[in-house]
Amino acid sequence: MRITGYRTLSTVQEWGRPVGDANGVFADGVVPVSIVIVDTDEGISGVGLGPHVEIERIFPAIDGEDPRAVTSLYDRMLRHTFKAGHAGPVFGTIGALDTALWDIKAQAAGEPLWRLLGGRDRRVTAYASGLDIGLTDDELVAEYEVYASHGLRAAKLKGGLDIERDRHRLSLVKDVLTEAGHGRRPGLMLDVNEAWTRKQAVRHVCELERTLDLIWIEEPVRRWDAEGLAAVSRGVSASVATGENLTGLEQYRPLIAAGAVDIVQMAAVWGVTHFLRASALAHAHDLPVSPIGNSPVGLLHAATSVPNHLTSELQDLHTPVGVSIDLHVEDGAFILGDAPGLGVRVDEERIRAVNRRPQAQTADSPNVRPERAGRRLLAGVDGVIPTGQVPVVSLNSRNEVAPTVRH
């Protein structure tokens, strides 16, 4: 079997409501999703959900190769980015190609990837994560009632801009999950997407912990700040979770050495091989791992085969437009299917027919770090939104960015 070519597609995740975090909110809830499809001379194609930045530079590393040599080809792709580096979306492109190769390998073996990788149980424990900072109280409650109806009893909220607002929203979700669990205490996490300084993080979390029990605080300070993350971990009761934006084992090593990470996370788009290697590194230090991402299907399969998987992020209960996945959610877990490979099917005609694209990225996007991040004195001043208000991004009649405020 030989790799003969690739195709790239762009579709969207349609949330049907605002989604975002402390950095900004997409008002229309339309989030881009990139897809890479790798073809072979035996008619088997593999799917990777992830970016295709500089793919024309990376693909020659695997062109004409046997896709079943996937781990060796992963290192070959890394070598092809040696001078410029493999950080950021370039690492995501390598991850998307890597995931597609794993898909091919498992399809060629006639097995679902979770079984090929040595998984024994198709059930992968999940937690709810609604990218929910732009929701009103009523919308927040309604959203987590849906998650609860699928058996989810742990939730991660977006926050970090106002202590009392975070306390209030976490308490609302706690009540929803407690009722659904017949009084059983739920799990709560808070994700602030690198919005704080070290002292802000400790102050904010310690105040929340006077009345709430948090399992983890996610990305409290910058992703590379090993000393800062370690200081936060020592200063609060909650675990510190981080890693979704780290690209390569070399970025994990200083954090683990400094005691800066308690929950090791990996982004879905970084690929299966990266997840397996980072999981082994974490396991060597007795640390649990947790995949993140809206469509972490490759990592869900891989999670069944590692001894230190804790829980995986479940965002939208719907798949991206034109994408179907052989899994379902019940009793608080992803249940993987028996389809060979990843179980991902892509309807290219539907994607082209819909032709819906997300709005242009602006300074109010969740992907753009705000100018005042880490330099905010009080909520409601210095560019910080008042409690209960979240900036959202919309377009006016001339297709120009028109920031508004959602109450």
mmCIF file of C-alpha atoms in Angstrom:
data_model
loop_
_atom_site.group_PDB
_atom_site.id
_atom_site.type_symbol
_atom_site.label_atom_id
_atom_site.label_comp_id
_atom_site.label_asym_id
_atom_site.label_seq_id
_atom_site.Cartn_x
_atom_site.Cartn_y
_atom_site.Cartn_z
ATOM 1 C CA MET A 1 0.000 0.000 0.000
ATOM 2 C CA ARG A 2 1.262 3.468 -0.915
ATOM 3 C CA ILE A 3 0.157 7.021 -0.183
ATOM 4 C CA THR A 4 -0.845 8.705 -3.441
ATOM 5 C CA GLY A 5 -2.183 12.133 -2.512
ATOM 6 C CA TYR A 6 -4.284 14.276 -0.236
ATOM 7 C CA ARG A 7 -7.297 16.572 -0.283
ATOM 8 C CA THR A 8 -8.226 19.410 2.048
ATOM 9 C CA LEU A 9 -11.678 20.615 3.004
ATOM 10 C CA SER A 10 -13.073 23.346 5.223
ATOM 11 C CA THR A 11 -16.395 22.978 6.975
ATOM 12 C CA VAL A 12 -17.937 24.497 10.092
ATOM 13 C CA GLN A 13 -19.278 23.593 13.495
ATOM 14 C CA GLU A 14 -22.672 25.243 13.900
ATOM 15 C CA TRP A 15 -23.360 25.695 17.595
ATOM 16 C CA GLY A 16 -26.551 27.710 17.121
ATOM 17 C CA ARG A 17 -25.547 30.060 19.934
ATOM 18 C CA PRO A 18 -22.619 32.268 20.972
ATOM 19 C CA VAL A 19 -19.430 30.406 21.882
ATOM 20 C CA GLY A 20 -16.167 31.692 23.280
ATOM 21 C CA ASP A 21 -14.029 32.355 26.323
ATOM 22 C CA ALA A 22 -12.360 35.148 28.289
ATOM 23 C CA ASN A 23 -10.635 36.356 25.129
ATOM 24 C CA GLY A 24 -13.774 36.856 23.035
ATOM 25 C CA VAL A 25 -16.963 35.322 21.667
ATOM 26 C CA PHE A 26 -18.211 34.260 18.243
ATOM 27 C CA ALA A 27 -21.741 35.683 18.236
ATOM 28 C CA ASP A 28 -23.069 33.430 15.482
ATOM 29 C CA GLY A 29 -21.551 30.262 16.913
ATOM 30 C CA VAL A 30 -20.031 29.264 13.580
ATOM 31 C CA VAL A 31 -16.553 27.831 14.115
ATOM 32 C CA PRO A 32 -14.237 26.687 11.299
ATOM 33 C CA VAL A 33 -13.247 23.014 11.030
ATOM 34 C CA SER A 34 -10.444 21.938 8.697
ATOM 35 C CA ILE A 35 -10.203 18.421 7.275
ATOM 36 C CA VAL A 36 -7.379 16.509 5.600
ATOM 37 C CA ILE A 37 -8.060 13.341 3.585
ATOM 38 C CA VAL A 38 -5.128 11.102 2.624
ATOM 39 C CA ASP A 39 -5.573 8.709 -0.313
ATOM 40 C CA THR A 40 -3.804 5.408 -1.107
ATOM 41 C CA ASP A 41 -3.363 3.211 -4.153
ATOM 42 C CA GLU A 42 -5.590 0.548 -2.600
ATOM 43 C CA GLY A 43 -8.631 2.792 -2.401
ATOM 44 C CA ILE A 44 -8.491 3.327 1.358
ATOM 45 C CA SER A 45 -8.625 6.951 2.458
ATOM 46 C CA GLY A 46 -7.958 8.295 5.941
ATOM 47 C CA VAL A 47 -9.461 11.358 7.600
ATOM 48 C CA GLY A 48 -7.740 13.821 9.900
ATOM 49 C CA LEU A 49 -9.654 16.671 11.540
ATOM 50 C CA GLY A 50 -7.117 19.469 11.783
ATOM 51 C CA PRO A 51 -5.405 22.292 9.909
ATOM 52 C CA HIS A 52 -3.577 22.054 6.599
ATOM 53 C CA VAL A 53 -1.171 24.960 7.009
ATOM 54 C CA GLU A 54 1.963 24.409 4.871
ATOM 55 C CA ILE A 55 0.771 20.930 3.954
ATOM 56 C CA GLU A 56 2.501 21.241 0.590
ATOM 57 C CA ARG A 57 5.807 21.360 2.496
ATOM 58 C CA ILE A 58 4.982 18.519 4.885
ATOM 59 C CA PHE A 59 3.246 16.023 2.594
ATOM 60 C CA PRO A 60 6.400 15.103 0.605
ATOM 61 C CA ALA A 61 7.641 13.428 3.811
ATOM 62 C CA ILE A 62 4.948 10.760 3.431
ATOM 63 C CA ASP A 63 4.166 10.808 -0.290
ATOM 64 C CA GLY A 64 4.644 7.344 -1.813
ATOM 65 C CA GLU A 65 5.247 5.738 1.585
ATOM 66 C CA ASP A 66 3.373 2.847 3.159
ATOM 67 C CA PRO A 67 0.857 4.553 5.482
ATOM 68 C CA ARG A 68 0.995 1.674 7.949
ATOM 69 C CA ALA A 69 4.464 2.851 9.026
ATOM 70 C CA VAL A 70 2.655 5.665 10.783
ATOM 71 C CA THR A 71 4.915 6.339 13.781
ATOM 72 C CA SER A 72 8.028 6.444 11.606
ATOM 73 C CA LEU A 73 6.243 8.760 9.182
ATOM 74 C CA TYR A 74 5.301 11.030 12.086
ATOM 75 C CA ASP A 75 8.989 11.550 12.877
ATOM 76 C CA ARG A 76 9.710 11.991 9.184
ATOM 77 C CA MET A 77 7.181 14.855 9.051
ATOM 78 C CA LEU A 78 8.793 16.471 12.078
ATOM 79 C CA ARG A 79 12.155 16.326 10.326
ATOM 80 C CA HIS A 80 10.690 18.065 7.290
ATOM 81 C CA THR A 81 9.887 21.102 9.458
ATOM 82 C CA PHE A 82 13.288 21.121 11.172
ATOM 83 C CA LYS A 83 14.485 24.618 10.200
ATOM 84 C CA ALA A 84 11.230 26.540 10.465
ATOM 85 C CA GLY A 85 9.972 24.565 13.461
ATOM 86 C CA HIS A 86 6.806 22.562 14.023
ATOM 87 C CA ALA A 87 4.930 24.840 16.427
ATOM 88 C CA GLY A 88 1.347 26.039 16.161
ATOM 89 C CA PRO A 89 -0.840 25.136 13.179
ATOM 90 C CA VAL A 90 2.092 23.454 11.418
ATOM 91 C CA PHE A 91 2.108 20.926 14.267
ATOM 92 C CA GLY A 92 -1.638 20.626 13.721
ATOM 93 C CA THR A 93 -1.087 19.775 10.068
ATOM 94 C CA ILE A 94 1.343 17.031 11.075
ATOM 95 C CA GLY A 95 -1.261 15.831 13.591
ATOM 96 C CA ALA A 96 -4.045 15.798 10.992
ATOM 97 C CA LEU A 97 -1.919 13.769 8.570
ATOM 98 C CA ASP A 98 -0.839 11.454 11.384
ATOM 99 C CA THR A 99 -4.461 10.850 12.403
ATOM 100 C CA ALA A 100 -5.402 10.122 8.790
ATOM 101 C CA LEU A 101 -2.602 7.534 8.595
ATOM 102 C CA TRP A 102 -3.813 5.819 11.753
ATOM 103 C CA ASP A 103 -7.289 5.766 10.207
ATOM 104 C CA ILE A 104 -5.889 4.052 7.097
ATOM 105 C CA LYS A 105 -3.886 1.542 9.122
ATOM 106 C CA ALA A 106 -6.910 0.489 11.176
ATOM 107 C CA GLN A 107 -9.152 0.300 8.113
ATOM 108 C CA ALA A 108 -6.571 -1.903 6.364
ATOM 109 C CA ALA A 109 -6.620 -4.188 9.419
ATOM 110 C CA GLY A 110 -10.423 -4.222 9.392
ATOM 111 C CA GLU A 111 -10.618 -3.006 12.977
ATOM 112 C CA PRO A 112 -11.721 0.132 14.808
ATOM 113 C CA LEU A 113 -8.678 2.145 15.823
ATOM 114 C CA TRP A 114 -9.376 1.699 19.528
ATOM 115 C CA ARG A 115 -8.993 -2.046 19.172
ATOM 116 C CA LEU A 116 -5.935 -1.816 16.906
ATOM 117 C CA LEU A 117 -4.218 0.356 19.542
ATOM 118 C CA GLY A 118 -4.907 -2.208 22.243
ATOM 119 C CA GLY A 119 -7.981 -0.747 23.902
ATOM 120 C CA ARG A 120 -10.142 -3.139 25.912
ATOM 121 C CA ASP A 121 -13.154 -0.917 26.613
ATOM 122 C CA ARG A 122 -14.859 1.277 24.006
ATOM 123 C CA ARG A 123 -16.224 3.571 26.734
ATOM 124 C CA VAL A 124 -14.332 6.864 27.241
ATOM 125 C CA THR A 125 -15.348 8.965 30.253
ATOM 126 C CA ALA A 126 -16.371 12.526 29.333
ATOM 127 C CA TYR A 127 -17.077 15.912 30.858
ATOM 128 C CA ALA A 128 -19.284 18.708 29.490
ATOM 129 C CA SER A 129 -17.660 21.839 28.105
ATOM 130 C CA GLY A 130 -19.984 24.388 26.514
ATOM 131 C CA LEU A 131 -17.616 27.272 25.573
ATOM 132 C CA ASP A 132 -20.326 29.107 27.441
ATOM 133 C CA ILE A 133 -19.064 32.509 28.571
ATOM 134 C CA GLY A 134 -21.484 34.299 26.218
ATOM 135 C CA LEU A 135 -24.644 32.681 27.625
ATOM 136 C CA THR A 136 -27.234 34.234 29.899
ATOM 137 C CA ASP A 137 -28.085 32.419 33.118
ATOM 138 C CA ASP A 138 -31.179 30.822 31.588
ATOM 139 C CA GLU A 139 -29.244 29.739 28.491
ATOM 140 C CA LEU A 140 -26.456 28.318 30.638
ATOM 141 C CA VAL A 141 -28.873 26.249 32.703
ATOM 142 C CA ALA A 142 -30.697 24.991 29.612
ATOM 143 C CA GLU A 143 -27.436 24.007 27.925
ATOM 144 C CA TYR A 144 -26.163 21.985 30.862
ATOM 145 C CA GLU A 145 -29.527 20.321 31.334
ATOM 146 C CA VAL A 146 -28.976 18.843 27.862
ATOM 147 C CA TYR A 147 -25.518 17.620 28.858
ATOM 148 C CA ALA A 148 -26.964 16.189 32.070
ATOM 149 C CA SER A 149 -29.612 14.292 30.092
ATOM 150 C CA HIS A 150 -26.732 12.374 28.481
ATOM 151 C CA GLY A 151 -25.418 11.345 31.876
ATOM 152 C CA LEU A 152 -22.634 13.922 32.181
ATOM 153 C CA ARG A 153 -21.895 14.775 35.800
ATOM 154 C CA ALA A 154 -18.798 16.960 35.400
ATOM 155 C CA ALA A 155 -18.583 20.339 33.651
ATOM 156 C CA LYS A 156 -15.946 22.855 32.649
ATOM 157 C CA LEU A 157 -17.057 26.458 32.356
ATOM 158 C CA LYS A 158 -15.312 29.357 30.695
ATOM 159 C CA GLY A 159 -14.552 32.309 32.936
ATOM 160 C CA GLY A 160 -11.841 34.383 34.531
ATOM 161 C CA LEU A 161 -13.145 37.926 34.086
ATOM 162 C CA ASP A 162 -15.125 38.356 37.292
ATOM 163 C CA ILE A 163 -15.013 36.341 40.517
ATOM 164 C CA GLU A 164 -18.651 36.738 41.493
ATOM 165 C CA ARG A 165 -19.911 36.007 38.009
ATOM 166 C CA ASP A 166 -17.795 32.845 37.905
ATOM 167 C CA ARG A 167 -19.077 31.805 41.337
ATOM 168 C CA HIS A 168 -22.670 32.397 40.279
ATOM 169 C CA ARG A 169 -22.381 30.508 36.991
ATOM 170 C CA LEU A 170 -20.509 27.578 38.524
ATOM 171 C CA SER A 171 -23.200 27.367 41.221
ATOM 172 C CA LEU A 172 -25.964 27.306 38.611
ATOM 173 C CA VAL A 173 -24.319 24.406 36.786
ATOM 174 C CA LYS A 174 -23.573 22.655 40.066
ATOM 175 C CA ASP A 175 -27.280 22.736 40.898
ATOM 176 C CA VAL A 176 -28.224 21.345 37.477
ATOM 177 C CA LEU A 177 -25.771 18.447 37.725
ATOM 178 C CA THR A 178 -26.570 17.749 41.381
ATOM 179 C CA GLU A 179 -30.262 17.441 40.625
ATOM 180 C CA ALA A 180 -29.576 15.202 37.622
ATOM 181 C CA GLY A 181 -27.301 13.063 39.781
ATOM 182 C CA HIS A 182 -29.923 12.733 42.549
ATOM 183 C CA GLY A 183 -27.890 14.721 45.039
ATOM 184 C CA ARG A 184 -24.507 13.312 44.166
ATOM 185 C CA ARG A 185 -21.805 15.999 44.139
ATOM 186 C CA PRO A 186 -20.758 16.870 40.561
ATOM 187 C CA GLY A 187 -17.341 17.788 39.235
ATOM 188 C CA LEU A 188 -16.611 21.424 38.382
ATOM 189 C CA MET A 189 -13.722 22.933 36.434
ATOM 190 C CA LEU A 190 -12.929 26.464 35.266
ATOM 191 C CA ASP A 191 -11.002 27.393 32.118
ATOM 192 C CA VAL A 192 -9.633 30.936 31.827
ATOM 193 C CA ASN A 193 -7.497 30.572 28.675
ATOM 194 C CA GLU A 194 -4.352 32.255 30.021
ATOM 195 C CA ALA A 195 -6.198 35.391 31.193
ATOM 196 C CA TRP A 196 -4.365 35.970 34.509
ATOM 197 C CA THR A 197 -1.065 36.745 36.161
ATOM 198 C CA ARG A 198 0.167 34.344 38.848
ATOM 199 C CA LYS A 199 -1.209 36.371 41.761
ATOM 200 C CA GLN A 200 -4.504 37.039 39.993
ATOM 201 C CA ALA A 201 -4.901 33.308 39.495
ATOM 202 C CA VAL A 202 -4.295 32.407 43.136
ATOM 203 C CA ARG A 203 -6.511 35.233 44.402
ATOM 204 C CA HIS A 204 -9.369 34.373 42.025
ATOM 205 C CA VAL A 205 -9.327 30.620 42.591
ATOM 206 C CA CYS A 206 -8.873 30.854 46.364
ATOM 207 C CA GLU A 207 -11.908 33.116 46.548
ATOM 208 C CA LEU A 208 -13.985 30.657 44.513
ATOM 209 C CA GLU A 209 -12.774 27.789 46.686
ATOM 210 C CA ARG A 210 -14.305 29.378 49.782
ATOM 211 C CA THR A 211 -17.688 28.112 48.528
ATOM 212 C CA LEU A 212 -16.956 25.732 45.636
ATOM 213 C CA ASP A 213 -14.899 22.605 45.090
ATOM 214 C CA LEU A 214 -12.994 22.812 41.796
ATOM 215 C CA ILE A 215 -11.362 19.743 40.286
ATOM 216 C CA TRP A 216 -9.057 21.851 38.146
ATOM 217 C CA ILE A 217 -8.268 25.332 36.954
ATOM 218 C CA GLU A 218 -7.250 25.311 33.298
ATOM 219 C CA GLU A 219 -4.528 27.505 31.755
ATOM 220 C CA PRO A 220 -4.519 30.049 34.604
ATOM 221 C CA VAL A 221 -1.360 31.759 33.245
ATOM 222 C CA ARG A 222 0.630 31.604 30.021
ATOM 223 C CA ARG A 223 1.152 28.132 28.627
ATOM 224 C CA TRP A 224 4.960 28.234 28.818
ATOM 225 C CA ASP A 225 5.231 29.792 32.314
ATOM 226 C CA ALA A 226 6.481 26.770 34.236
ATOM 227 C CA GLU A 227 7.304 28.749 37.387
ATOM 228 C CA GLY A 228 3.961 30.563 37.276
ATOM 229 C CA LEU A 229 1.904 27.436 36.759
ATOM 230 C CA ALA A 230 3.789 25.740 39.601
ATOM 231 C CA ALA A 231 3.122 28.735 41.871
ATOM 232 C CA VAL A 232 -0.580 28.553 41.087
ATOM 233 C CA SER A 233 -0.653 24.807 41.742
ATOM 234 C CA ARG A 234 0.959 25.351 45.156
ATOM 235 C CA GLY A 235 -1.349 28.246 45.993
ATOM 236 C CA VAL A 236 -4.737 26.635 45.329
ATOM 237 C CA SER A 237 -6.468 23.374 46.182
ATOM 238 C CA ALA A 238 -7.569 22.683 42.608
ATOM 239 C CA SER A 239 -5.291 20.904 40.167
ATOM 240 C CA VAL A 240 -3.715 22.892 37.356
ATOM 241 C CA ALA A 241 -4.595 21.584 33.897
ATOM 242 C CA THR A 242 -2.652 22.689 30.839
ATOM 243 C CA GLY A 243 -1.107 21.396 27.642
ATOM 244 C CA GLU A 244 -3.670 21.926 24.889
ATOM 245 C CA ASN A 245 -1.451 24.561 23.254
ATOM 246 C CA LEU A 246 1.862 22.787 23.782
ATOM 247 C CA THR A 247 3.371 21.373 20.594
ATOM 248 C CA GLY A 248 5.899 18.609 21.092
ATOM 249 C CA LEU A 249 7.285 16.731 24.074
ATOM 250 C CA GLU A 250 10.035 19.319 24.444
ATOM 251 C CA GLN A 251 7.406 21.815 25.646
ATOM 252 C CA TYR A 252 5.985 19.441 28.266
ATOM 253 C CA ARG A 253 9.287 18.498 29.857
ATOM 254 C CA PRO A 254 10.042 21.802 31.662
ATOM 255 C CA LEU A 255 6.475 22.027 32.980
ATOM 256 C CA ILE A 256 6.528 18.500 34.357
ATOM 257 C CA ALA A 257 9.995 19.021 35.835
ATOM 258 C CA ALA A 258 8.825 22.178 37.625
ATOM 259 C CA GLY A 259 5.675 20.557 39.046
ATOM 260 C CA ALA A 260 3.688 23.015 36.951
ATOM 261 C CA VAL A 261 1.025 20.641 35.608
ATOM 262 C CA ASP A 262 -1.288 18.302 37.502
ATOM 263 C CA ILE A 263 -3.558 17.316 34.598
ATOM 264 C CA VAL A 264 -1.718 16.891 31.286
ATOM 265 C CA GLN A 265 -3.863 17.926 28.344
ATOM 266 C CA MET A 266 -3.434 17.361 24.612
ATOM 267 C CA ALA A 267 -5.359 19.043 21.823
ATOM 268 C CA ALA A 268 -7.322 16.827 19.460
ATOM 269 C CA VAL A 269 -5.696 18.371 16.385
ATOM 270 C CA TRP A 270 -2.152 17.435 17.468
ATOM 271 C CA GLY A 271 -2.650 13.821 16.401
ATOM 272 C CA VAL A 272 -2.700 10.297 17.769
ATOM 273 C CA THR A 273 1.055 9.680 17.880
ATOM 274 C CA HIS A 274 1.659 12.860 19.868
ATOM 275 C CA PHE A 275 -1.072 11.863 22.326
ATOM 276 C CA LEU A 276 0.421 8.411 22.850
ATOM 277 C CA ARG A 277 3.909 9.813 23.432
ATOM 278 C CA ALA A 278 2.771 12.626 25.722
ATOM 279 C CA SER A 279 0.651 10.135 27.670
ATOM 280 C CA ALA A 280 3.678 7.896 28.201
ATOM 281 C CA LEU A 281 5.699 10.887 29.408
ATOM 282 C CA ALA A 282 2.930 11.868 31.816
ATOM 283 C CA HIS A 283 2.507 8.295 33.024
ATOM 284 C CA ALA A 284 6.214 8.150 33.851
ATOM 285 C CA HIS A 285 5.524 10.999 36.302
ATOM 286 C CA ASP A 286 2.250 9.537 37.648
ATOM 287 C CA LEU A 287 0.194 12.264 35.963
ATOM 288 C CA PRO A 288 -3.252 11.775 34.388
ATOM 289 C CA VAL A 289 -4.063 12.906 30.845
ATOM 290 C CA SER A 290 -7.124 14.523 29.334
ATOM 291 C CA PRO A 291 -7.776 15.199 25.617
ATOM 292 C CA ILE A 292 -9.489 18.442 24.643
ATOM 293 C CA GLY A 293 -11.240 19.611 21.494
ATOM 294 C CA ASN A 294 -14.622 19.627 19.831
ATOM 295 C CA SER A 295 -14.011 16.526 17.716
ATOM 296 C CA PRO A 296 -11.323 14.574 19.601
ATOM 297 C CA VAL A 297 -12.226 11.308 17.880
ATOM 298 C CA GLY A 298 -8.627 10.208 17.211
ATOM 299 C CA LEU A 299 -7.626 10.838 20.801
ATOM 300 C CA LEU A 300 -10.732 9.080 22.104
ATOM 301 C CA HIS A 301 -9.639 5.915 20.323
ATOM 302 C CA ALA A 302 -6.111 6.355 21.674
ATOM 303 C CA ALA A 303 -7.376 7.081 25.191
ATOM 304 C CA THR A 304 -8.716 3.539 25.462
ATOM 305 C CA SER A 305 -5.157 2.207 25.253
ATOM 306 C CA VAL A 306 -3.328 4.362 27.824
ATOM 307 C CA PRO A 307 -3.346 3.644 31.583
ATOM 308 C CA ASN A 308 -3.579 7.252 32.746
ATOM 309 C CA HIS A 309 -6.576 8.668 30.878
ATOM 310 C CA LEU A 310 -8.763 10.682 33.265
ATOM 311 C CA THR A 311 -11.583 12.186 31.176
ATOM 312 C CA SER A 312 -12.137 13.673 27.718
ATOM 313 C CA GLU A 313 -13.767 16.944 26.736
ATOM 314 C CA LEU A 314 -17.226 16.836 25.175
ATOM 315 C CA GLN A 315 -18.161 20.138 23.586
ATOM 316 C CA ASP A 316 -20.969 20.178 21.017
ATOM 317 C CA LEU A 317 -23.165 17.090 20.910
ATOM 318 C CA HIS A 318 -23.419 17.544 17.145
ATOM 319 C CA THR A 319 -20.719 16.823 14.585
ATOM 320 C CA PRO A 320 -19.349 19.384 12.094
ATOM 321 C CA VAL A 321 -21.394 19.960 8.936
ATOM 322 C CA GLY A 322 -20.871 17.084 6.497
ATOM 323 C CA VAL A 323 -19.093 14.867 9.029
ATOM 324 C CA SER A 324 -20.469 11.738 10.687
ATOM 325 C CA ILE A 325 -18.676 9.762 13.402
ATOM 326 C CA ASP A 326 -19.355 6.239 14.596
ATOM 327 C CA LEU A 327 -19.806 7.013 18.271
ATOM 328 C CA HIS A 328 -22.512 8.161 20.623
ATOM 329 C CA VAL A 329 -22.775 9.633 24.110
ATOM 330 C CA GLU A 330 -24.547 7.900 26.959
ATOM 331 C CA ASP A 331 -24.169 7.554 30.708
ATOM 332 C CA GLY A 332 -21.496 10.269 30.827
ATOM 333 C CA ALA A 333 -19.165 8.764 28.250
ATOM 334 C CA PHE A 334 -18.273 8.574 24.588
ATOM 335 C CA ILE A 335 -19.140 5.100 23.291
ATOM 336 C CA LEU A 336 -16.937 4.225 20.313
ATOM 337 C CA GLY A 337 -18.327 2.089 17.491
ATOM 338 C CA ASP A 338 -17.090 -0.895 15.518
ATOM 339 C CA ALA A 339 -16.531 0.769 12.142
ATOM 340 C CA PRO A 340 -12.984 0.122 10.876
ATOM 341 C CA GLY A 341 -10.573 2.987 11.459
ATOM 342 C CA LEU A 342 -11.777 6.168 13.152
ATOM 343 C CA GLY A 343 -15.336 5.662 12.006
ATOM 344 C CA VAL A 344 -15.339 9.131 10.434
ATOM 345 C CA ARG A 345 -17.186 9.705 7.185
ATOM 346 C CA VAL A 346 -17.019 12.954 5.228
ATOM 347 C CA ASP A 347 -19.778 14.082 2.853
ATOM 348 C CA GLU A 348 -17.779 16.325 0.538
ATOM 349 C CA GLU A 349 -20.792 17.239 -1.604
ATOM 350 C CA ARG A 350 -22.756 18.426 1.406
ATOM 351 C CA ILE A 351 -19.825 20.500 2.631
ATOM 352 C CA ARG A 352 -19.502 22.172 -0.752
ATOM 353 C CA ALA A 353 -23.273 22.666 -1.012
ATOM 354 C CA VAL A 354 -23.597 24.344 2.372
ATOM 355 C CA ASN A 355 -20.665 26.642 1.639
ATOM 356 C CA ARG A 356 -21.106 28.444 4.938
ATOM 357 C CA ARG A 357 -18.007 30.084 6.270
ATOM 358 C CA PRO A 358 -17.291 31.644 9.656
ATOM 359 C CA GLN A 359 -16.884 35.382 9.936
ATOM 360 C CA ALA A 360 -13.480 36.954 9.540
ATOM 361 C CA GLN A 361 -11.298 36.826 12.653
ATOM 362 C CA THR A 362 -11.295 40.114 14.567
ATOM 363 C CA ALA A 363 -9.713 41.470 17.721
ATOM 364 C CA ASP A 364 -12.786 40.221 19.624
ATOM 365 C CA SER A 365 -12.243 36.631 18.505
ATOM 366 C CA PRO A 366 -11.473 33.951 21.107
ATOM 367 C CA ASN A 367 -8.312 33.313 19.066
ATOM 368 C CA VAL A 368 -6.894 36.812 19.678
ATOM 369 C CA ARG A 369 -5.389 37.621 23.077
ATOM 370 C CA PRO A 370 -6.907 40.870 24.426
ATOM 371 C CA GLU A 371 -4.556 43.803 24.925
ATOM 372 C CA ARG A 372 -5.389 44.039 28.646
ATOM 373 C CA ALA A 373 -5.173 40.318 29.444
ATOM 374 C CA GLY A 374 -3.172 39.896 32.648
ATOM 375 C CA ARG A 375 -3.263 43.660 33.312
ATOM 376 C CA ARG A 376 -6.786 44.122 34.634
ATOM 377 C CA LEU A 377 -7.189 45.667 38.052
ATOM 378 C CA LEU A 378 -10.928 45.231 38.637
ATOM 379 C CA ALA A 379 -13.864 43.724 36.799
ATOM 380 C CA GLY A 380 -15.712 46.452 34.888
ATOM 381 C CA VAL A 381 -12.695 48.709 34.359
ATOM 382 C CA ASP A 382 -9.513 48.647 32.279
ATOM 383 C CA GLY A 383 -11.384 47.049 29.406
ATOM 384 C CA VAL A 384 -12.990 44.317 31.503
ATOM 385 C CA ILE A 385 -16.678 43.687 30.996
ATOM 386 C CA PRO A 386 -19.133 44.341 33.849
ATOM 387 C CA THR A 387 -20.603 41.294 35.554
ATOM 388 C CA GLY A 388 -23.166 39.561 33.366
ATOM 389 C CA GLN A 389 -22.051 41.227 30.133
ATOM 390 C CA VAL A 390 -19.912 39.590 27.479
ATOM 391 C CA PRO A 391 -18.579 41.196 24.286
ATOM 392 C CA VAL A 392 -19.693 39.385 21.166
ATOM 393 C CA VAL A 393 -18.726 39.789 17.545
ATOM 394 C CA SER A 394 -21.311 40.586 14.874
ATOM 395 C CA LEU A 395 -21.358 42.123 11.400
ATOM 396 C CA ASN A 396 -23.336 45.193 10.343
ATOM 397 C CA SER A 397 -25.149 45.646 7.020
ATOM 398 C CA ARG A 398 -21.898 46.668 5.322
ATOM 399 C CA ASN A 399 -20.239 43.426 6.522
ATOM 400 C CA GLU A 400 -18.073 45.406 8.942
ATOM 401 C CA VAL A 401 -17.281 44.298 12.456
ATOM 402 C CA ALA A 402 -19.754 45.759 14.924
ATOM 403 C CA PRO A 403 -18.960 44.817 18.541
ATOM 404 C CA THR A 404 -22.008 44.529 20.748
ATOM 405 C CA VAL A 405 -22.650 43.556 24.351
ATOM 406 C CA ARG A 406 -24.688 40.535 25.338
ATOM 407 C CA HIS A 407 -26.514 40.717 28.693
#
